[in-house]
């Protein structure tokens, strides 16, 4: 299969994998696959060849992840900022995308066999329509597979993603589905393009750059960040193991930080809810004010109503998104 | 003072805003104060201090006292030329000195600030003063308040063994260079300056 290299690990690789798997393993790894152009320069080939090699390396890395039991991978394939590159390079990358997505659609049997769910995350309307259609077909064809998940960020930046999530919540308020007070961190989480995935445990960036470049800024706030100097097309199984070892060394500190962050978040939500209930009770008059049972009942009622509103809103959002893909498919049919 | 300013000028590029992020459990006020004072001495205009437990923020005045003390020790007589303003009423704790400004931040300035801005925008929408299509990246950026007046950090100096930003300004660090140092405890000026040197050597392509 073109997107996931066939093949098993070598004996030495398997030996290493077994050692690593004795420790905690990331369930979701994100990659900033940087260095294709520098690789091309180094090897004296065209940039386009560098990007092509980069794709081959992606296929190989996905195979390694599956061999290691890593079920979910997110990659930064094309940033909205990359549209600023020369027309020649952008067209070349779009052609590569056309090629690879078309190929993907020809391999439906394999996708089914491996249970690969493909998601494409980004401001898709920015892309040429024919690519949008290919993407829609790939996403709809694999949407029910659940053995492993590949998220491709295409025409993506994190700030656009976060703004989009806020815009969707505002749309929800406009539609009468949400109250402004329903807006919370956890609701924003559910409005991101990545809402069906857990946060990445590990983010790897190759080629030596030590920045996030507008990739998954919200989702990686407590992820293990590993910056490696190897150029992406030269990435090896050992580089991957090295990154996972770093993850393992950070594991308990990050768990602890994440847990205390979530605890604080829960506490603040509870405080907000209590304040709301207090105000409601004050409105009802001083008789209700000290009544703790009344307070509990009101708190439960408010929470339940909010939950209901949020479920309704998320369903509407889901429909909107599914609609977008389905409409693209009927156009191309 | 002459020496530090000259050091700053000798670098190919100097960051405009440096985030000092501590991932160690026990922060040291004296060492953080040194780092802040060195940043200002070298000519960095905006400095922010962060730890994921919010310890510096809660003990803001203790940090300010340390900074004042270090300023007097390191920069000596020249200190009298500068008016040091404390904005203790301001919860972010801004200290203005010469041409530098300091903010002390915690996780509530990160995602929580984005959520607050989102809630406020949704309130405007509920009051029909805005529509959802009004919201874009620039609008949201303007609505954030945790770093009012500060440009995005160009550089984060991350201290400690944890390979994570632990919630430091997620929105603002989209293009920030993240340079890691093993610890902020007993940090030397040489180590600090060598990190700045490293930053000066980074090539930034901005997606192009």
Coordinates of C-alpha atoms in Angstrom, one line a residue:
Chain A
X1 CA 0.0 0.0 0.0
X2 CA 1.4 3.3 -1.0
X3 CA 0.7 5.3 2.2
X4 CA 1.8 2.6 4.6
X5 CA 4.9 0.6 3.6
X6 CA 4.4 -3.1 3.8
X7 CA 6.8 -5.2 5.8
X8 CA 7.8 -6.2 9.3
X9 CA 10.6 -5.0 11.5
X10 CA 14.1 -6.6 11.2
X11 CA 15.2 -8.9 14.0
X12 CA 17.3 -6.1 15.6
X13 CA 14.5 -3.6 15.2
X14 CA 12.1 -6.1 16.8
X15 CA 14.5 -6.6 19.7
X16 CA 14.7 -2.9 20.3
X17 CA 10.9 -2.5 19.9
X18 CA 10.3 -5.2 22.6
X19 CA 12.6 -3.3 25.0
X20 CA 10.9 0.0 24.4
X21 CA 7.4 -1.5 24.7
X22 CA 8.2 -2.6 28.2
X23 CA 7.8 1.1 29.2
X24 CA 4.9 3.5 28.6
X25 CA 4.2 4.0 24.9
X26 CA 2.7 7.0 23.2
X27 CA -0.8 6.4 21.8
X28 CA -0.7 9.3 19.5
X29 CA 2.4 10.8 17.8
X30 CA 2.5 14.0 15.8
X31 CA 5.2 14.8 13.3
X32 CA 6.5 18.0 11.7
X33 CA 8.2 16.4 8.7
X34 CA 10.8 19.2 8.1
X35 CA 13.8 19.1 5.9
X36 CA 12.7 17.9 2.5
X37 CA 14.2 20.9 0.7
X38 CA 17.5 20.8 2.6
X39 CA 17.7 17.1 1.8
X40 CA 17.2 17.8 -1.9
X41 CA 19.9 20.4 -1.8
X42 CA 22.2 18.1 0.0
X43 CA 21.7 15.3 -2.6
X44 CA 21.7 17.7 -5.5
X45 CA 18.2 16.8 -6.7
X46 CA 15.1 18.9 -7.4
X47 CA 12.9 20.1 -4.5
X48 CA 10.1 18.1 -5.9
X49 CA 12.2 15.0 -5.5
X50 CA 12.8 16.0 -1.9
X51 CA 9.1 16.2 -1.2
X52 CA 8.6 12.9 -3.0
X53 CA 11.2 11.2 -0.8
X54 CA 9.5 12.9 2.2
X55 CA 6.3 11.1 1.3
X56 CA 8.1 7.7 1.1
X57 CA 9.6 8.3 4.5
X58 CA 6.1 9.1 5.8
X59 CA 4.9 5.7 4.5
X60 CA 7.8 4.0 6.2
X61 CA 7.3 5.8 9.5
X62 CA 3.6 4.9 9.6
X63 CA 4.6 1.3 9.2
X64 CA 7.1 1.6 12.1
X65 CA 4.4 3.2 14.2
X66 CA 2.0 0.4 13.5
X67 CA 4.7 -2.2 14.3
X68 CA 5.2 -0.4 17.6
X69 CA 1.6 -0.4 18.4
X70 CA 1.2 3.4 18.0
X71 CA -2.4 3.7 16.7
X72 CA -2.7 7.3 15.9
X73 CA -0.4 9.6 13.9
X74 CA -0.9 13.2 12.9
X75 CA 1.4 14.9 10.3
X76 CA 1.9 18.5 9.2
X77 CA 1.8 18.1 5.4
X78 CA 1.0 21.6 4.2
X79 CA 0.7 24.9 6.2
X80 CA -1.4 27.8 5.1
X81 CA 1.9 29.7 5.3
X82 CA 3.3 27.4 2.6
X83 CA 1.0 29.0 0.0
X84 CA 3.6 31.8 0.1
X85 CA 6.1 29.6 -1.6
X86 CA 6.8 29.9 -5.3
X87 CA 4.0 29.0 -7.6
X88 CA 6.1 26.2 -9.0
X89 CA 6.7 24.6 -5.6
X90 CA 3.1 25.0 -4.5
X91 CA 1.8 23.5 -7.8
X92 CA 4.3 20.7 -7.3
X93 CA 3.0 20.0 -3.8
X94 CA -0.6 20.1 -5.0
X95 CA 0.3 17.6 -7.8
X96 CA 1.9 15.3 -5.2
X97 CA -1.3 15.5 -3.1
X98 CA -3.4 14.7 -6.2
X99 CA -1.2 11.8 -7.0
X100 CA -1.1 10.4 -3.5
X101 CA -4.8 10.9 -2.7
X102 CA -5.8 9.3 -6.0
X103 CA -3.5 6.4 -5.3
X104 CA -5.1 6.1 -1.8
X105 CA -8.5 5.7 -3.3
X106 CA -7.3 2.9 -5.6
X107 CA -6.2 1.0 -2.5
X108 CA -9.5 0.8 -0.7
X109 CA -9.2 -2.9 -0.1
X110 CA -5.9 -2.4 1.7
X111 CA -7.3 0.5 3.7
X112 CA -10.1 -1.8 4.8
X113 CA -7.8 -4.6 5.6
X114 CA -5.6 -2.5 7.8
X115 CA -8.6 -0.6 9.2
X116 CA -7.0 2.8 8.5
X117 CA -9.2 5.9 9.1
X118 CA -7.9 8.9 7.2
X119 CA -8.8 12.4 8.3
X120 CA -7.7 15.6 6.6
X121 CA -7.6 18.6 8.9
X122 CA -7.4 22.2 7.7
X123 CA -9.1 25.0 5.9
X124 CA -10.0 22.8 3.0
X125 CA -11.9 25.4 1.0
X126 CA -8.5 27.0 0.4
X127 CA -7.4 24.1 -1.8
X128 CA -8.2 23.5 -5.4
X129 CA -11.6 21.9 -5.7
X130 CA -10.5 18.7 -7.4
X131 CA -8.2 18.0 -4.4
X132 CA -11.0 18.8 -2.0
X133 CA -13.1 16.2 -3.8
X134 CA -10.3 13.6 -3.6
X135 CA -9.9 14.3 0.1
X136 CA -13.7 14.1 0.7
X137 CA -13.8 10.7 -1.0
X138 CA -10.8 9.4 1.1
X139 CA -12.3 10.7 4.3
X140 CA -15.8 9.3 3.7
X141 CA -14.5 5.9 2.5
X142 CA -12.5 5.3 5.6
X143 CA -14.5 7.1 8.2
X144 CA -15.7 3.9 10.0
X145 CA -12.4 2.2 10.1
X146 CA -10.9 2.2 13.5
X147 CA -7.8 0.0 13.8
X148 CA -5.5 3.0 13.2
X149 CA -5.8 6.7 12.5
X150 CA -3.9 9.0 10.2
X151 CA -4.6 12.7 10.5
X152 CA -3.1 14.8 7.7
X153 CA -2.9 18.5 8.3
X154 CA -3.3 20.1 5.0
X155 CA -4.0 23.9 4.4
X156 CA -3.7 24.0 8.2
X157 CA -2.5 26.4 10.9
X158 CA -3.2 26.0 14.6
X159 CA -4.4 29.6 14.9
X160 CA -6.9 29.1 12.0
X161 CA -8.0 25.9 13.7
X162 CA -8.6 27.6 17.1
X163 CA -10.3 30.6 15.5
X164 CA -12.5 28.2 13.6
X165 CA -13.5 26.4 16.8
X166 CA -14.4 29.8 18.4
X167 CA -16.4 30.7 15.3
X168 CA -18.3 27.5 15.5
X169 CA -19.2 28.1 19.1
X170 CA -20.4 31.6 18.1
X171 CA -22.4 30.0 15.4
X172 CA -23.9 27.7 18.0
X173 CA -24.9 30.7 20.1
X174 CA -26.4 32.4 17.0
X175 CA -28.4 29.3 16.3
X176 CA -29.8 29.3 19.8
X177 CA -28.0 26.0 20.5
X178 CA -25.6 27.4 23.1
X179 CA -25.4 29.9 25.9
X180 CA -22.2 32.1 26.0
X181 CA -21.7 30.6 29.5
X182 CA -21.4 27.1 27.9
X183 CA -18.1 28.2 26.4
X184 CA -15.3 26.3 28.1
X185 CA -11.9 24.8 27.4
X186 CA -13.5 21.3 27.1
X187 CA -16.1 22.6 24.6
X188 CA -13.4 24.3 22.6
X189 CA -11.5 21.0 22.5
X190 CA -14.6 19.4 21.0
X191 CA -14.8 22.1 18.2
X192 CA -11.2 21.7 16.9
X193 CA -10.6 19.7 13.8
X194 CA -8.9 17.1 16.0
X195 CA -12.0 16.6 18.2
X196 CA -12.0 12.8 17.5
X197 CA -8.5 12.3 18.7
X198 CA -6.8 12.4 22.1
X199 CA -4.1 15.0 22.4
X200 CA -0.7 13.9 21.0
X201 CA 1.5 12.4 23.7
X202 CA 4.6 13.1 21.6
X203 CA 5.5 15.7 19.0
X204 CA 8.5 15.2 16.9
X205 CA 10.1 17.8 14.6
X206 CA 13.0 17.0 12.4
X207 CA 15.7 19.0 10.7
X208 CA 16.9 20.7 13.8
X209 CA 14.4 23.6 14.0
X210 CA 13.1 24.2 17.5
X211 CA 9.8 25.8 17.0
X212 CA 6.2 24.7 16.5
X213 CA 5.4 26.7 13.4
X214 CA 1.7 27.0 14.1
X215 CA 1.1 23.3 14.5
X216 CA -1.3 21.8 17.1
X217 CA -0.5 24.6 19.6
X218 CA -3.6 24.0 21.7
X219 CA -3.3 20.2 21.7
X220 CA 0.4 19.9 22.5
X221 CA 0.5 22.3 25.5
X222 CA 1.4 19.3 27.7
X223 CA 2.9 17.0 25.1
X224 CA 6.5 15.7 25.1
X225 CA 8.3 17.9 22.5
X226 CA 11.3 16.2 20.8
X227 CA 13.4 18.2 18.3
X228 CA 15.7 16.0 16.2
X229 CA 18.4 17.3 13.8
X230 CA 18.0 14.6 11.2
X231 CA 16.4 15.7 7.9
X232 CA 12.9 14.1 7.4
X233 CA 13.8 12.0 4.3
X234 CA 16.6 10.5 6.3
X235 CA 14.5 9.6 9.4
X236 CA 15.3 6.2 10.7
X237 CA 13.7 3.6 13.0
X238 CA 16.4 4.5 15.6
X239 CA 15.5 8.2 15.5
X240 CA 11.9 7.1 16.3
X241 CA 13.0 4.9 19.1
X242 CA 15.1 7.8 20.5
X243 CA 12.1 10.1 20.5
X244 CA 10.0 7.4 22.3
X245 CA 12.7 7.0 24.9
X246 CA 12.6 10.8 25.5
X247 CA 8.8 10.4 25.9
X248 CA 9.3 7.7 28.5
X249 CA 11.8 9.8 30.5
X250 CA 9.2 12.6 30.6
X251 CA 6.2 10.4 31.2
X252 CA 5.6 10.8 34.9
X253 CA 6.4 14.5 35.0
X254 CA 4.0 15.1 32.2
X255 CA 1.3 12.9 33.6
X256 CA 1.6 14.8 36.9
X257 CA 1.4 18.2 35.2
X258 CA -1.5 17.2 33.0
X259 CA -3.4 15.8 36.0
X260 CA -2.9 18.9 38.1
X261 CA -3.9 21.1 35.2
X262 CA -7.2 19.1 34.7
X263 CA -7.9 19.2 38.4
X264 CA -7.5 23.0 38.4
X265 CA -9.7 23.2 35.3
X266 CA -12.4 21.2 37.0
X267 CA -12.1 23.3 40.1
X268 CA -12.6 26.5 38.2
X269 CA -15.6 25.1 36.3
X270 CA -17.1 24.0 39.7
X271 CA -16.5 27.5 41.1
X272 CA -18.2 29.1 38.1
X273 CA -21.2 26.8 38.5
X274 CA -21.4 27.5 42.2
X275 CA -21.3 31.3 41.6
X276 CA -24.1 30.9 39.0
X277 CA -26.2 28.8 41.4
X278 CA -25.6 31.4 44.2
X279 CA -26.9 34.1 42.0
X280 CA -29.9 32.1 41.0
X281 CA -30.7 31.4 44.7
X282 CA -30.4 35.0 45.6
X283 CA -32.9 35.8 42.9
X284 CA -35.3 33.2 44.5
X285 CA -35.1 35.0 47.8
X286 CA -33.4 34.6 51.1
X287 CA -35.4 31.5 52.1
X288 CA -33.7 29.3 49.4
X289 CA -30.3 30.8 50.0
X290 CA -29.0 28.6 52.8
X291 CA -30.8 25.5 51.7
X292 CA -28.1 23.1 50.6
X293 CA -30.5 20.6 49.1
X294 CA -32.0 23.3 46.9
X295 CA -28.4 24.3 45.9
X296 CA -27.6 20.7 45.0
X297 CA -30.7 20.3 43.0
X298 CA -30.2 23.6 41.1
X299 CA -26.6 22.7 40.4
X300 CA -27.6 19.3 39.0
X301 CA -30.3 20.9 36.9
X302 CA -28.0 23.5 35.5
X303 CA -25.3 21.0 34.7
X304 CA -27.8 18.7 33.0
X305 CA -29.3 21.4 30.9
X306 CA -25.9 22.6 29.8
X307 CA -24.9 19.0 28.9
X308 CA -28.1 18.7 26.8
X309 CA -27.4 22.0 25.0
X310 CA -23.8 21.0 24.3
X311 CA -24.8 17.5 22.9
X312 CA -27.3 19.2 20.6
X313 CA -24.7 21.7 19.4
X314 CA -22.0 19.1 18.9
X315 CA -24.4 17.0 16.8
X316 CA -25.3 20.0 14.7
X317 CA -21.6 20.6 14.2
X318 CA -21.0 17.0 13.2
X319 CA -23.7 17.2 10.7
X320 CA -22.4 20.4 9.2
X321 CA -18.9 18.8 8.8
X322 CA -20.3 15.6 7.3
X323 CA -22.4 17.6 5.0
X324 CA -19.4 19.5 3.7
X325 CA -17.7 16.2 2.7
X326 CA -20.8 14.6 1.3
X327 CA -21.6 17.6 -0.9
X328 CA -18.1 17.4 -2.4
X329 CA -18.6 13.7 -3.2
X330 CA -21.9 14.2 -4.9
X331 CA -20.4 16.9 -7.1
X332 CA -17.6 14.6 -8.3
X333 CA -19.9 11.6 -8.8
Chain B
X1 CA 26.0 48.5 31.9
X2 CA 28.3 49.2 29.0
X3 CA 29.4 45.6 28.9
X4 CA 25.9 44.1 28.7
X5 CA 24.6 46.5 26.1
X6 CA 27.7 45.8 24.0
X7 CA 27.1 42.0 24.3
X8 CA 23.5 42.5 23.1
X9 CA 24.6 44.6 20.2
X10 CA 27.3 42.0 19.2
X11 CA 24.6 39.5 18.5
X12 CA 23.3 39.1 14.9
X13 CA 19.8 39.4 16.2
X14 CA 18.4 40.0 19.7
X15 CA 14.9 38.7 20.6
X16 CA 12.3 41.4 21.3
X17 CA 10.4 39.3 23.8
X18 CA 11.9 36.4 25.8
X19 CA 9.8 33.9 27.7
X20 CA 11.6 32.4 30.8
X21 CA 9.8 29.1 31.4
X22 CA 10.6 27.1 34.4
X23 CA 9.7 23.4 34.4
X24 CA 11.4 22.6 37.7
X25 CA 9.1 22.0 40.7
X26 CA 11.0 24.4 43.0
X27 CA 11.6 27.8 41.4
X28 CA 14.4 30.0 42.7
X29 CA 13.5 33.7 43.0
X30 CA 17.1 34.8 43.1
X31 CA 18.1 32.9 39.9
X32 CA 15.0 34.1 38.1
X33 CA 15.7 37.6 39.1
X34 CA 19.2 37.3 37.7
X35 CA 17.8 36.1 34.4
X36 CA 15.3 38.9 34.2
X37 CA 17.9 41.5 35.0
X38 CA 20.4 40.1 32.5
X39 CA 17.6 40.2 29.8
X40 CA 17.0 43.9 30.5
X41 CA 20.7 44.7 30.7
X42 CA 21.4 43.1 27.3
X43 CA 18.6 45.2 25.8
X44 CA 15.6 42.8 25.5
X45 CA 12.5 44.9 25.6
X46 CA 9.9 42.4 26.8
X47 CA 10.4 39.6 29.3
X48 CA 7.9 37.2 30.6
X49 CA 8.3 34.7 33.5
X50 CA 6.3 31.5 33.7
X51 CA 6.0 28.3 35.8
X52 CA 3.1 25.9 35.4
X53 CA 2.2 25.9 39.1
X54 CA 1.7 29.7 39.0
X55 CA 4.2 30.1 41.9
X56 CA 5.9 33.2 40.6
X57 CA 2.6 34.8 39.9
X58 CA 1.2 34.1 43.4
X59 CA 4.5 35.4 44.9
X60 CA 4.8 38.3 42.6
X61 CA 6.0 40.8 45.1
X62 CA 8.8 38.5 46.4
X63 CA 10.1 38.2 42.8
X64 CA 9.9 42.0 42.3
X65 CA 11.9 42.5 45.5
X66 CA 14.6 40.1 44.3
X67 CA 14.7 41.8 40.9
X68 CA 15.2 45.2 42.4
X69 CA 17.9 43.9 44.6
X70 CA 19.7 42.2 41.7
X71 CA 19.3 45.3 39.6
X72 CA 21.1 47.4 42.2
X73 CA 23.9 44.8 42.6
X74 CA 24.5 44.2 38.9
X75 CA 23.8 47.5 37.4
X76 CA 25.0 49.6 40.3
X77 CA 24.8 53.3 40.3
X78 CA 23.0 53.6 37.0
X79 CA 19.9 52.2 38.7
X80 CA 19.2 55.7 40.1
X81 CA 18.8 57.0 36.6
X82 CA 15.8 54.7 36.0
X83 CA 12.4 55.0 37.5
X84 CA 11.1 51.7 38.5
X85 CA 7.4 51.5 38.5
X86 CA 5.5 48.7 40.2
X87 CA 2.1 48.0 38.9
X88 CA 1.2 45.6 41.8
X89 CA -2.4 46.4 41.3
X90 CA -2.1 44.9 37.9
X91 CA -2.4 41.2 38.4
X92 CA 0.1 40.4 35.7
X93 CA 2.7 42.4 37.7
X94 CA 4.4 44.7 35.2
X95 CA 7.7 46.3 36.1
X96 CA 8.9 49.0 33.9
X97 CA 12.6 49.7 33.9
X98 CA 14.6 51.6 31.4
X99 CA 13.2 50.4 28.1
X100 CA 12.1 46.9 29.4
X101 CA 8.8 45.5 30.5
X102 CA 8.2 42.4 32.6
X103 CA 5.1 40.2 32.9
X104 CA 4.7 37.3 35.3
X105 CA 2.5 34.6 33.7
X106 CA 0.8 31.4 34.7
X107 CA -1.4 28.8 32.9
X108 CA -4.5 31.0 33.3
X109 CA -2.8 33.3 30.7
X110 CA -2.8 30.5 28.2
X111 CA -5.8 28.4 27.2
X112 CA -8.0 30.0 29.8
X113 CA -7.4 33.4 28.3
X114 CA -8.4 32.2 24.9
X115 CA -11.6 30.7 26.4
X116 CA -12.4 34.0 28.1
X117 CA -12.0 35.8 24.8
X118 CA -14.2 33.3 23.1
X119 CA -16.9 33.6 25.8
X120 CA -16.8 37.4 25.5
X121 CA -17.2 37.2 21.8
X122 CA -20.1 34.8 22.1
X123 CA -21.7 37.2 24.6
X124 CA -21.5 39.9 21.9
X125 CA -23.0 37.5 19.4
X126 CA -25.9 36.7 21.8
X127 CA -26.5 40.4 22.1
X128 CA -26.5 40.6 18.3
X129 CA -23.6 43.0 18.2
X130 CA -21.5 40.6 16.2
X131 CA -22.0 37.6 13.9
X132 CA -20.0 34.5 14.0
X133 CA -18.5 35.3 10.6
X134 CA -16.8 38.3 12.2
X135 CA -14.4 36.1 14.0
X136 CA -11.1 35.4 12.3
X137 CA -7.5 34.9 13.4
X138 CA -6.8 38.7 13.7
X139 CA -10.0 39.4 15.6
X140 CA -9.3 36.6 18.1
X141 CA -5.7 37.8 18.5
X142 CA -6.9 41.2 19.4
X143 CA -9.4 39.9 22.0
X144 CA -6.7 38.1 24.0
X145 CA -5.6 40.1 27.0
X146 CA -2.9 38.1 28.8
X147 CA -0.1 39.7 26.8
X148 CA -1.6 43.2 26.2
X149 CA 1.0 45.4 24.6
X150 CA 3.5 42.6 24.3
X151 CA 4.6 41.2 20.9
X152 CA 4.6 37.4 20.6
X153 CA 7.7 35.8 22.1
X154 CA 10.6 35.3 19.6
X155 CA 12.4 33.1 22.1
X156 CA 11.5 30.8 25.0
X157 CA 14.3 29.8 27.3
X158 CA 13.0 26.6 28.9
X159 CA 14.7 25.5 32.2
X160 CA 14.5 22.1 33.7
X161 CA 14.2 18.4 32.6
X162 CA 10.7 18.5 31.2
X163 CA 10.5 18.5 27.4
X164 CA 7.2 20.5 27.3
X165 CA 6.0 24.1 27.4
X166 CA 3.5 23.1 30.1
X167 CA 0.8 25.4 29.0
X168 CA 2.9 28.5 28.3
X169 CA 1.0 30.9 26.0
X170 CA 0.0 28.3 23.4
X171 CA -1.5 30.8 21.0
X172 CA 1.5 33.2 21.1
X173 CA 4.3 30.7 20.7
X174 CA 3.4 29.7 17.1
X175 CA 6.8 30.8 15.7
X176 CA 8.8 30.9 18.9
X177 CA 12.2 29.4 19.0
X178 CA 12.4 27.1 22.1
X179 CA 15.9 26.7 23.6
X180 CA 16.3 24.3 26.5
X181 CA 18.7 24.7 29.4
X182 CA 19.1 22.0 32.0
X183 CA 18.2 24.2 35.0
X184 CA 17.7 27.8 36.2
X185 CA 19.3 27.0 39.5
X186 CA 22.6 28.7 39.8
X187 CA 22.4 29.7 36.2
X188 CA 25.4 31.7 35.0
X189 CA 25.5 34.7 32.7
X190 CA 27.6 32.7 30.3
X191 CA 25.1 29.9 30.0
X192 CA 22.3 32.5 29.5
X193 CA 24.3 34.4 26.9
X194 CA 25.3 31.3 25.0
X195 CA 21.6 30.5 24.6
X196 CA 21.0 34.0 23.1
X197 CA 23.9 33.3 20.8
X198 CA 22.3 30.1 19.7
X199 CA 19.1 32.0 19.0
X200 CA 20.9 34.5 16.9
X201 CA 22.1 31.7 14.7
X202 CA 18.6 30.3 13.9
X203 CA 17.4 30.7 10.4
X204 CA 13.7 31.4 10.1
X205 CA 11.9 30.8 6.8
X206 CA 8.3 31.7 7.9
X207 CA 6.8 28.9 5.9
X208 CA 8.2 30.1 2.6

